XYZ file of C-alpha atoms in Angstrom:
143
model
C 0.015 -0.010 -0.010
C 1.286 3.432 -0.870
C 0.756 7.059 0.199
C -1.180 7.706 -2.979
C -3.845 5.210 -1.814
C -4.170 6.998 1.525
C -4.578 10.337 -0.260
C -7.166 8.804 -2.618
C -9.174 7.575 0.363
C -8.907 10.695 2.544
C -8.460 13.396 -0.084
C -5.563 15.716 -0.666
C -6.930 18.915 0.856
C -4.318 20.623 3.031
C -4.730 23.448 5.480
C -1.783 25.776 4.954
C -0.675 29.106 6.334
C 2.023 31.661 5.726
C 4.830 32.166 8.211
C 3.556 35.651 9.084
C 0.283 34.410 10.551
C 0.199 34.556 14.308
C 0.273 31.574 16.626
C -3.159 32.649 17.896
C -4.719 32.573 14.423
C -3.093 29.261 13.553
C -4.203 27.682 16.859
C -7.746 28.676 15.857
C -7.257 26.854 12.537
C -5.893 23.741 14.282
C -8.806 23.710 16.683
C -11.501 24.616 14.184
C -10.388 21.975 11.690
C -9.626 19.348 14.361
C -6.103 18.798 13.031
C -2.710 18.572 14.665
C -0.580 20.447 12.144
C -0.610 22.941 9.306
C 1.965 23.288 6.613
C 3.660 26.677 6.226
C 4.138 27.934 2.689
C 6.260 30.798 1.461
C 5.006 33.518 -0.918
C 5.685 31.274 -3.906
C 3.619 28.429 -2.475
C 6.676 26.360 -1.566
C 6.820 24.341 1.605
C 8.998 26.127 4.146
C 7.849 24.551 7.407
C 5.264 22.751 9.472
C 3.613 24.018 12.606
C 2.261 21.397 14.962
C 0.620 21.048 18.373
C 4.051 20.260 19.781
C 5.336 23.601 18.419
C 2.472 25.358 20.239
C 3.375 23.658 23.533
C 7.095 24.489 23.077
C 6.269 28.155 22.249
C 4.078 28.510 25.346
C 6.670 26.814 27.564
C 9.358 29.237 26.374
C 7.414 32.492 26.162
C 4.050 32.055 27.797
C 1.053 33.700 26.294
C 3.264 36.284 24.542
C 3.869 33.520 21.982
C 0.286 33.904 20.704
C 1.064 37.269 19.137
C 4.219 36.147 17.348
C 4.353 34.688 13.796
C 4.344 30.881 13.404
C 7.633 31.177 11.521
C 9.271 31.875 14.923
C 8.311 28.390 16.189
C 7.676 26.224 13.164
C 9.777 23.198 12.283
C 11.831 24.255 9.286
C 13.611 20.991 8.437
C 10.486 19.160 7.298
C 10.644 15.546 6.224
C 8.533 14.929 3.166
C 7.423 11.866 1.285
C 6.411 11.091 -2.267
C 3.089 9.584 -3.355
C 4.773 6.278 -4.254
C 6.227 5.663 -0.761
C 4.969 2.618 1.066
C 2.841 2.978 4.192
C 5.450 0.817 6.053
C 8.262 3.200 5.125
C 6.240 6.237 6.223
C 5.434 4.574 9.541
C 9.110 3.734 10.073
C 10.207 7.306 9.320
C 7.560 8.804 11.596
C 8.541 6.458 14.410
C 12.247 7.078 14.013
C 11.803 10.854 13.765
C 9.150 11.029 16.469
C 6.744 13.130 14.399
C 3.136 12.581 13.440
C 2.605 14.516 10.182
C 4.379 14.247 6.859
C 3.775 16.501 3.841
C 3.454 14.703 0.561
C 5.228 16.341 -2.376
C 5.419 15.786 -6.107
C 8.031 17.735 -8.066
C 8.719 19.848 -4.976
C 5.022 20.903 -4.769
C 2.757 20.013 -1.859
C 0.048 17.531 -2.875
C -1.191 16.333 0.566
C -0.365 15.471 4.122
C -0.423 12.108 5.839
C -0.686 11.726 9.589
C 0.087 8.858 11.890
C -3.678 8.421 12.230
C -3.965 7.898 8.503
C -1.161 5.315 8.561
C -2.613 3.456 11.550
C -6.112 3.438 9.985
C -4.609 1.947 6.839
C -2.778 -0.771 8.802
C -5.923 -1.676 10.785
C -7.983 -1.928 7.615
C -5.369 -4.169 6.056
C -5.309 -6.451 9.078
C -9.122 -6.640 9.133
C -9.179 -7.602 5.402
C -6.589 -10.257 5.932
C -8.448 -11.683 8.935
C -11.698 -11.808 6.915
C -9.920 -13.592 4.079
C -8.540 -16.159 6.499
C -11.948 -16.718 8.096
C -13.523 -17.122 4.643
C -10.833 -19.592 3.616
C -11.262 -21.632 6.810
C -15.063 -21.622 6.456
C -14.821 -22.909 2.891
C -12.374 -25.734 3.750
């Protein structure tokens, strides 16, 4: 199973912001959309960072509520790991586990085409296991 299958199932809509938007505004987007991360794009639409719930916590721990008025570019993760549409779900899971992050932008020709989360990956794995179990039960029942 590949990332392209996950995007086909969930869609490729991505919530993105610019680095100038404030932490307060972006927290509203995270909450309102029930998501854990937004990608940060530069003026040309290129990926320049990711801002996650963890970045919010770190900002508040360092600067308290003053962080809310600062731009997300101050706190975003700049060295973003990305993945292509043809990557396997197993490889994405391994990279997320090793890097201890939960969101990975999907790019094609350096352009953002989606985001996969650990929830998407786990859902995919559960569905695969359920399909395999049903096939085994059907095989046993027909024997």
